[in-house]
Coordinates of N, CA and C in Angstrom, one line a residue:
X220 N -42.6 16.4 258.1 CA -44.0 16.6 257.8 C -44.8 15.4 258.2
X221 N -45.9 15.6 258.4 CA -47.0 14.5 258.8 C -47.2 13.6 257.9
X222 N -47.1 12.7 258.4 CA -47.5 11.1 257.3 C -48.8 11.0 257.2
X223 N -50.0 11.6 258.1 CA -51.5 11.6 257.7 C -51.7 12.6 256.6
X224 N -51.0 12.9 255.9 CA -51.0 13.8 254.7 C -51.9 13.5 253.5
X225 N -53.0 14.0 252.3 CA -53.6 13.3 251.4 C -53.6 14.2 250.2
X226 N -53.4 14.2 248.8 CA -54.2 15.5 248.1 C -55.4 14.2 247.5
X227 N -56.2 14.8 247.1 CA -56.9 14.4 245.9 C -57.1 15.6 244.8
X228 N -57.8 14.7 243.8 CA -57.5 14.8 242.2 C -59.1 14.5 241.7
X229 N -59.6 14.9 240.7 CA -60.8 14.5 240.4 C -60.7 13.1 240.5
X230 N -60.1 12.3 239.8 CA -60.1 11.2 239.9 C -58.9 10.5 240.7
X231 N -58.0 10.8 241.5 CA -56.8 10.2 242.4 C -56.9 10.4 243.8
X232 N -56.8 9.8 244.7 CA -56.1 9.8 245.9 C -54.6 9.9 246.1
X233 N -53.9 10.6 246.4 CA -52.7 10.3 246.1 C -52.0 10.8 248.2
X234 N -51.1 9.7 248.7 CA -51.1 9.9 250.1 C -49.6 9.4 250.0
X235 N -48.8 9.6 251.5 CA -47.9 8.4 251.7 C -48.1 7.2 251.8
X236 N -47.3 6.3 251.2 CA -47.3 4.9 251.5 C -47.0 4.5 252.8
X237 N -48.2 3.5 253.2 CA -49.1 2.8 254.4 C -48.4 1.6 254.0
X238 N -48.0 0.9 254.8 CA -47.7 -0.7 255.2 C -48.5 -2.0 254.2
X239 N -50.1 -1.2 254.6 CA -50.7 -2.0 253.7 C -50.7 -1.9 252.5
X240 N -50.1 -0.6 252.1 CA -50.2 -0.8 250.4 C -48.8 -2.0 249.6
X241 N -48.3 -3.0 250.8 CA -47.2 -3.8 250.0 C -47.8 -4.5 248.7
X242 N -48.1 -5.6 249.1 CA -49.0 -5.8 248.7 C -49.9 -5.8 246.9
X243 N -50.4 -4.5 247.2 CA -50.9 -4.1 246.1 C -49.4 -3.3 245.0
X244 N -48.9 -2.3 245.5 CA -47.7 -2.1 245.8 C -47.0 -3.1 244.3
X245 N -46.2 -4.3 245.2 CA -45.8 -5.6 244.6 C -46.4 -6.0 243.6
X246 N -47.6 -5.8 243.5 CA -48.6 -6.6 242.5 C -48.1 -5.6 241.1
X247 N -48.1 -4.3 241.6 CA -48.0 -3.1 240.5 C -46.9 -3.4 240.2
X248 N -46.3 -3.6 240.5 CA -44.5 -3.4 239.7 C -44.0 -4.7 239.2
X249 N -45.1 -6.1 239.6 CA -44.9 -6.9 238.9 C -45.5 -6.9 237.7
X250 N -46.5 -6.3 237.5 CA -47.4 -6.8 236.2 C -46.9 -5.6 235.2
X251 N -45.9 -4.4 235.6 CA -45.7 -3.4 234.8 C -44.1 -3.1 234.8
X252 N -43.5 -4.3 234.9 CA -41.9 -5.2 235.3 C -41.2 -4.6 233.8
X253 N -42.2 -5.1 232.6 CA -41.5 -4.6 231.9 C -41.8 -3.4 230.5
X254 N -42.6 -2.5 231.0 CA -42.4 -1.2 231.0 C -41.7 -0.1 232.0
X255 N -41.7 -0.7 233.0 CA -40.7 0.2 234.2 C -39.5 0.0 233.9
X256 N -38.9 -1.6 233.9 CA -37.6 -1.5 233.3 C -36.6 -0.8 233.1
X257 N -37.2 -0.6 231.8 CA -35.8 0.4 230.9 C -35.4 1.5 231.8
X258 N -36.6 1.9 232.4 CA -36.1 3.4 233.0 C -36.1 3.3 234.2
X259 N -36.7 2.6 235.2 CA -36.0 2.3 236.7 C -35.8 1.3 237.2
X260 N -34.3 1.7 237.4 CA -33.1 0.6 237.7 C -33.7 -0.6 239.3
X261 N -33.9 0.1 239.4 CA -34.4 -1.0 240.9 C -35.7 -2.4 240.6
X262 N -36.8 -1.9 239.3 CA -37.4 -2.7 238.8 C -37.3 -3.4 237.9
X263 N -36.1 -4.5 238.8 CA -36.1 -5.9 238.0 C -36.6 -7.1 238.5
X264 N -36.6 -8.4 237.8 CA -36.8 -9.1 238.2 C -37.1 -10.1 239.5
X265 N -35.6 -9.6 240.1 CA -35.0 -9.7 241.3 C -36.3 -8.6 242.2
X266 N -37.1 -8.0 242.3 CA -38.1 -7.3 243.1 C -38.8 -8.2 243.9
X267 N -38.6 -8.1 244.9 CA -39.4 -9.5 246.3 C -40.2 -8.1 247.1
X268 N -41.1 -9.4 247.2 CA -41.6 -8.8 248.7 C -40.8 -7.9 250.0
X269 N -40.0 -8.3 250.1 CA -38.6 -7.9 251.0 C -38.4 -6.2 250.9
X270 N -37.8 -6.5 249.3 CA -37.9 -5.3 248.9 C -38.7 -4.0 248.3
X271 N -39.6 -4.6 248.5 CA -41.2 -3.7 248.8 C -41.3 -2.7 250.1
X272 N -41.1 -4.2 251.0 CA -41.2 -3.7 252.5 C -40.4 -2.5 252.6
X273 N -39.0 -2.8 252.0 CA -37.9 -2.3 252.7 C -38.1 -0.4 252.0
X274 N -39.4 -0.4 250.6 CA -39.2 0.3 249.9 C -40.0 1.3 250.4
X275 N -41.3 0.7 251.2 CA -42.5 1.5 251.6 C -41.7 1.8 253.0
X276 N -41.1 1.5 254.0 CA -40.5 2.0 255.0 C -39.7 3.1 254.5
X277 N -38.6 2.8 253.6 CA -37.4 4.2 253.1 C -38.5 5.3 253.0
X278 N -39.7 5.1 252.5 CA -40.1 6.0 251.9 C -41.3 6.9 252.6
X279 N -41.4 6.3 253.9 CA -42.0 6.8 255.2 C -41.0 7.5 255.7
X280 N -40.0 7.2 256.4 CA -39.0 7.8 257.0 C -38.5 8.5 256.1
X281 N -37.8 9.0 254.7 CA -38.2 10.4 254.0 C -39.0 11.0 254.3
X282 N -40.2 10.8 253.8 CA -41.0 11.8 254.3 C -41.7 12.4 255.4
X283 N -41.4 11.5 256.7 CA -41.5 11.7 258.3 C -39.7 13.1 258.5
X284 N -39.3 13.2 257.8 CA -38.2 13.4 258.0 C -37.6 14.9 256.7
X285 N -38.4 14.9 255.7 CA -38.8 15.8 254.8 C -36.7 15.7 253.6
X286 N -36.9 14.5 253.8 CA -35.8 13.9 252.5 C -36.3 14.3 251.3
X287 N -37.3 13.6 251.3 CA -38.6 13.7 250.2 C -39.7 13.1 250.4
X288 N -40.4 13.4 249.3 CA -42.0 13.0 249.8 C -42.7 12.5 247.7
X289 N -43.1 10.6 249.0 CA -43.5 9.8 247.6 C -44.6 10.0 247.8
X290 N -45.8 10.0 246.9 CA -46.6 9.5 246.9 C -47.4 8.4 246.1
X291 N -47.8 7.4 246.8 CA -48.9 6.1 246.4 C -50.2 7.3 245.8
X292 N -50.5 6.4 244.5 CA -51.9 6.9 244.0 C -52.2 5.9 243.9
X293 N -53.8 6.3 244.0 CA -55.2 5.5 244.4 C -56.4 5.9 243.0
X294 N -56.6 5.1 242.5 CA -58.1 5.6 241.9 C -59.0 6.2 242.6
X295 N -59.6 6.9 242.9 CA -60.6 7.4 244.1 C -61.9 6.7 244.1
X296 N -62.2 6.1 242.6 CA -63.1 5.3 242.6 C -63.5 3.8 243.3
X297 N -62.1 3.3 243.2 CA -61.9 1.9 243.2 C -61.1 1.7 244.4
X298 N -60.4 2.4 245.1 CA -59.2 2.5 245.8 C -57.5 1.3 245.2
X299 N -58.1 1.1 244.1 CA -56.8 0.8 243.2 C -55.5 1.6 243.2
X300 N -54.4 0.3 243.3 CA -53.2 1.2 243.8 C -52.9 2.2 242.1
X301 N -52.8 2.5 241.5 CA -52.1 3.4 240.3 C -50.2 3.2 240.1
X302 N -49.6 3.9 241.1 CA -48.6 4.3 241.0 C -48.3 5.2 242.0
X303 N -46.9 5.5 241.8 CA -46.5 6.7 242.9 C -46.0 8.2 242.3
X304 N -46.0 9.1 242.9 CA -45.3 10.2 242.5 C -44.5 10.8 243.3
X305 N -43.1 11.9 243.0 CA -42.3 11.9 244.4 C -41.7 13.0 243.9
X306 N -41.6 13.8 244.9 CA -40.5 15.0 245.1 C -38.8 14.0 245.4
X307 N -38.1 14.3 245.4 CA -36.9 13.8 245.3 C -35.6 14.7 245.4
X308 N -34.6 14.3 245.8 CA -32.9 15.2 245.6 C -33.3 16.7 245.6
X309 N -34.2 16.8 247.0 CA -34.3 17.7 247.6 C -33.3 19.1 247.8
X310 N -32.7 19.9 247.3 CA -31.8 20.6 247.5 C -32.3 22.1 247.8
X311 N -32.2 22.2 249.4 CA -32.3 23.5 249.9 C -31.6 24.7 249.8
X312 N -30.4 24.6 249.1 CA -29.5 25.7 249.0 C -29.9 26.1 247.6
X313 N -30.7 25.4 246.9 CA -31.5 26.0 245.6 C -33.0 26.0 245.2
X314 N -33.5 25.5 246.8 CA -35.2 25.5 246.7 C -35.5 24.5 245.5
X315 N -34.9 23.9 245.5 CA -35.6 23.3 244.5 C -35.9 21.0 244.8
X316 N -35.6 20.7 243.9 CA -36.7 19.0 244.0 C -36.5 18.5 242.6
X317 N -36.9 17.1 242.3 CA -36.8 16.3 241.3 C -38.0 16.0 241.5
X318 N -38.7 16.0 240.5 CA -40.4 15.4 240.3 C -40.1 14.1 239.7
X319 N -40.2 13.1 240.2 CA -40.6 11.6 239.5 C -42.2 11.1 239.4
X320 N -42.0 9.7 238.7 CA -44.2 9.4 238.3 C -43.8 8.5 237.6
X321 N -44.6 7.5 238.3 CA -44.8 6.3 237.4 C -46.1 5.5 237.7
X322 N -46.5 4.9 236.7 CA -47.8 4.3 236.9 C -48.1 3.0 236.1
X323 N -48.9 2.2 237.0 CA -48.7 0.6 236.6 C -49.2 1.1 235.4
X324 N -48.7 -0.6 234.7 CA -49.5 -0.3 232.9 C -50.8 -0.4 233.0
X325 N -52.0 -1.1 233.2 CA -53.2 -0.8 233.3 C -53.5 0.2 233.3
X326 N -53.1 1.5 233.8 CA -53.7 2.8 233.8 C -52.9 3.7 232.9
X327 N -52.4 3.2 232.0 CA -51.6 3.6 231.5 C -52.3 4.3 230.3
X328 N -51.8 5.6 229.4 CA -52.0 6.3 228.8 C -53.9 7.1 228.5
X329 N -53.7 7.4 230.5 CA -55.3 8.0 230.9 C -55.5 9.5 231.4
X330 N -53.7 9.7 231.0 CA -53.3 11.0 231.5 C -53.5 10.8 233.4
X331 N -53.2 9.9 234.3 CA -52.9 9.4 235.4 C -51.3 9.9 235.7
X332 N -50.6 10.1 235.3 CA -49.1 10.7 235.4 C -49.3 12.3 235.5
X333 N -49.9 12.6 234.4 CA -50.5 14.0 234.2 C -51.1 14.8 235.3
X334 N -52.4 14.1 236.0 CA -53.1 14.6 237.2 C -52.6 14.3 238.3
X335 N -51.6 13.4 238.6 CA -50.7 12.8 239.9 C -49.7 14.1 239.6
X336 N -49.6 13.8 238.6 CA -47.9 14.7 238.7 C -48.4 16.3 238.6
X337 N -49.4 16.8 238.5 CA -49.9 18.4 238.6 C -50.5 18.4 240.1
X338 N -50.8 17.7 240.8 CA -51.1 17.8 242.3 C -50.0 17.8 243.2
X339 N -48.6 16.8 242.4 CA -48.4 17.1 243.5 C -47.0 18.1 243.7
X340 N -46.8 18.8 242.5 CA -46.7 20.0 241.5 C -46.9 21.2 242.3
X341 N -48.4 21.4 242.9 CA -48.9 22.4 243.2 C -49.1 22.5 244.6
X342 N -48.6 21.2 245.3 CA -47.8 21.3 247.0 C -46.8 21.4 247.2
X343 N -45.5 21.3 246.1 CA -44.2 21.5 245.8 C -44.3 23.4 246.1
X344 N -45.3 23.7 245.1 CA -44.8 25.3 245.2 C -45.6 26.1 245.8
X345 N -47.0 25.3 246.5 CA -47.7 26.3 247.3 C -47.5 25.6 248.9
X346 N -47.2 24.9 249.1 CA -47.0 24.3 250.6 C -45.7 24.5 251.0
X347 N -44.8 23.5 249.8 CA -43.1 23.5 250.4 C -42.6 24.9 249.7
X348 N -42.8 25.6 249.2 CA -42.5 27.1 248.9 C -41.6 26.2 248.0
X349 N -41.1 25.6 247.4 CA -40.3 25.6 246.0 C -40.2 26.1 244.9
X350 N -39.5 26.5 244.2 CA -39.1 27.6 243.2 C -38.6 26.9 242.0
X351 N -38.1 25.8 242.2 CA -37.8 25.0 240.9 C -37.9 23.6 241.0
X352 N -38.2 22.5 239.8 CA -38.5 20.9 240.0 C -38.1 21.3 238.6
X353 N -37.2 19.8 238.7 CA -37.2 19.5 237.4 C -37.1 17.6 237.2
X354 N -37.4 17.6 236.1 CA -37.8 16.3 236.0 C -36.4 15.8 234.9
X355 N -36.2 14.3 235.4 CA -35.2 14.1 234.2 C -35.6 12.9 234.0
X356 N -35.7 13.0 232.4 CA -35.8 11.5 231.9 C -34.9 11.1 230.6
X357 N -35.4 9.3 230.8 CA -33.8 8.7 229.8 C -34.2 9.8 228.4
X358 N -33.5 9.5 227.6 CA -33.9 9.9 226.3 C -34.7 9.8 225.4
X359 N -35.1 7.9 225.3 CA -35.8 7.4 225.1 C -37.5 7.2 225.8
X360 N -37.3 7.9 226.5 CA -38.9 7.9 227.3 C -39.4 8.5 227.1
X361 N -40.3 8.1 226.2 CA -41.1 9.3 225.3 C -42.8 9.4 226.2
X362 N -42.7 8.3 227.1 CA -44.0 8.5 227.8 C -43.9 9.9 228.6
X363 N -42.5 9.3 229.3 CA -42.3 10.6 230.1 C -41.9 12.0 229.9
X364 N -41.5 12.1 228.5 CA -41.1 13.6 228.0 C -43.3 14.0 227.6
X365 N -44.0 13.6 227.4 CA -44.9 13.7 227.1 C -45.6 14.0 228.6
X366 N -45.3 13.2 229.5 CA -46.0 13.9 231.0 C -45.5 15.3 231.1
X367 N -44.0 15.5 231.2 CA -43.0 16.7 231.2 C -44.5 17.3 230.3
X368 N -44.3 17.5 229.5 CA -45.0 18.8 228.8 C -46.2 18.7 229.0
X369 N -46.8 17.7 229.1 CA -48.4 17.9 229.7 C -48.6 18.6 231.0
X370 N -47.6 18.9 231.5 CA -47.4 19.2 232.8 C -47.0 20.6 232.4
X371 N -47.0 21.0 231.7 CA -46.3 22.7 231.1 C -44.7 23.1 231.4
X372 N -44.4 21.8 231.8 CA -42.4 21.8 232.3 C -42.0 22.4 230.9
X373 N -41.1 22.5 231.3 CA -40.0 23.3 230.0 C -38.5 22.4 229.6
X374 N -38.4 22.1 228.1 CA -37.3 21.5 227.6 C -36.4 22.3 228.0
X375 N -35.2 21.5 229.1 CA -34.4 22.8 228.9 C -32.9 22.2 227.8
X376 N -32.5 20.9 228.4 CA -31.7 20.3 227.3 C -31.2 18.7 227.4
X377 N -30.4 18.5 227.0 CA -29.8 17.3 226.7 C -28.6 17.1 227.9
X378 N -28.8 16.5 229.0 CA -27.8 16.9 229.6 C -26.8 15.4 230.0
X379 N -25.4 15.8 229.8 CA -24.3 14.5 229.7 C -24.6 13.8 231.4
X380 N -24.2 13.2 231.1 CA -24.2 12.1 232.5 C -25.1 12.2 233.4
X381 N -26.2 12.8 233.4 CA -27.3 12.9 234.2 C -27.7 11.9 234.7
X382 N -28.1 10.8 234.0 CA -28.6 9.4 234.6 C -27.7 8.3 235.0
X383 N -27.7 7.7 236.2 CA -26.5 6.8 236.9 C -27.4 5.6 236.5
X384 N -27.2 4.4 236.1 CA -28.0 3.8 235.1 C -27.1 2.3 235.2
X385 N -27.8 1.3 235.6 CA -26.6 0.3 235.5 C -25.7 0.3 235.4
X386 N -24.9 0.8 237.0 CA -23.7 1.3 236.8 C -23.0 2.2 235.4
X387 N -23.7 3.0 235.2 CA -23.1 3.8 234.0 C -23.5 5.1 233.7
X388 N -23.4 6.0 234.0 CA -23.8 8.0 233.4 C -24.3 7.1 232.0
X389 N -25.2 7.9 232.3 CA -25.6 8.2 230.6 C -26.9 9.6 230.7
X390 N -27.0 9.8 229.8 CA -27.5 11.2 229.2 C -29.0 11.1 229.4
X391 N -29.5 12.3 229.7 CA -30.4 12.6 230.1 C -31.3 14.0 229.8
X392 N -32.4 13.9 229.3 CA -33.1 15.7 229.4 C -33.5 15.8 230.2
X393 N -33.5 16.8 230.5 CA -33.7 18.1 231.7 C -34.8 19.2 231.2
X394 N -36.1 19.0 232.1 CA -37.4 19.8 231.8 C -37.5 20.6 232.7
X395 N -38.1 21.6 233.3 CA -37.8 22.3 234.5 C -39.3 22.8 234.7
X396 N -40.1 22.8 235.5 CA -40.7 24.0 236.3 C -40.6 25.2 237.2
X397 N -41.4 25.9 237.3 CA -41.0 27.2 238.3 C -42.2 27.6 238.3
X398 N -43.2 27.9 239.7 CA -44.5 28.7 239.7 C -45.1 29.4 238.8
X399 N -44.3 29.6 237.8 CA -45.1 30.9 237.1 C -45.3 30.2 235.9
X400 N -45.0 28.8 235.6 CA -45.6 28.1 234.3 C -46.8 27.2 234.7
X401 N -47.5 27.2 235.9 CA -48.7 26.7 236.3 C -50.0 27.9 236.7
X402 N -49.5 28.9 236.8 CA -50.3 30.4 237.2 C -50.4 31.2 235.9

């Protein structure tokens, strides 16, 4: 798919990640280091510049390439980086995707997860024809079982080893969408 790609949101820009967004990018995951934490494994301490780089390239070449497709949000107002949201574990022999969303803490509890994650929601099933997304979060992530439903996803359960987690399965819920809970 094309990397000049964009949706907007009343209030978001949301596009692939641009080179120049390191940067801002780095800044986000430093200052929100420890609310991202618990729940993604790659935001620790140890996060350099390096690995920014290395993070905004993987994540062009997915989506030049249709692995998956991240997207950088933008305030539309301010051109402030937000967060990203991303189709993910693409699987075409079931039409279906993993919806991920995260968002620095500054913009945190503005319903910004909510309007990122319903946009890009509604190019999953009206653009990439997909039929199912489901989202999985730790157990404990009550931010994100709260997007899940804002999002009109469906509890489906508790599921064993879902999450690969510092080196370790551990358990995980499983929310699901399908077209006909946003129509």
């Amino acid at each position: 798919m094309k990397i000049d790609f964009e949706l907007t949101t009343p209030r978001l820009i949301l596009r692939p990640f641009k080179t120049v967004d390191l940067n801002a990018f780095l800044e986000a995951v430093t200052q929100s280091r420890e609310q991202l934490q618990p729940w993604l494994e790659w935001c620790d301490a140890d996060f350099d510049q390096q690995q920014a780089h290395e993070w905004i390239e993987a994540s062009r070449l997915s989506w030049q390439h249709d692995y998956s497709y991240e997207l950088a949000i933008f305030d539309r107002f301010n051109d402030e980086f937000v967060g990203a949201v991303s189709l993910s574990a693409i699987v075409p022999l079931f039409n279906s995707a993993n919806l991920g969303y995260w968002i620095t803490h500054s913009y945190h509890r503005q319903g910004i997860a909510t309007e990122a994650s319903l946009a890009i929601i509604q190019f999953a099933f009206q653009m990439l024809g997909f039929t199912r997304l489901e989202i999985i979060t730790h157990i404990d992530n009550y931010a994100s079982q709260k997007t899940a439903l804002a999002c009109n996803a469906v509890f489906e359960c508790e599921a064993r080893n879902r999450i690969f987690y510092q080196n370790k399965p551990i358990n995980g819920y499983v929310y699901s969408l399908i077209p006909q809970d946003l129509y």
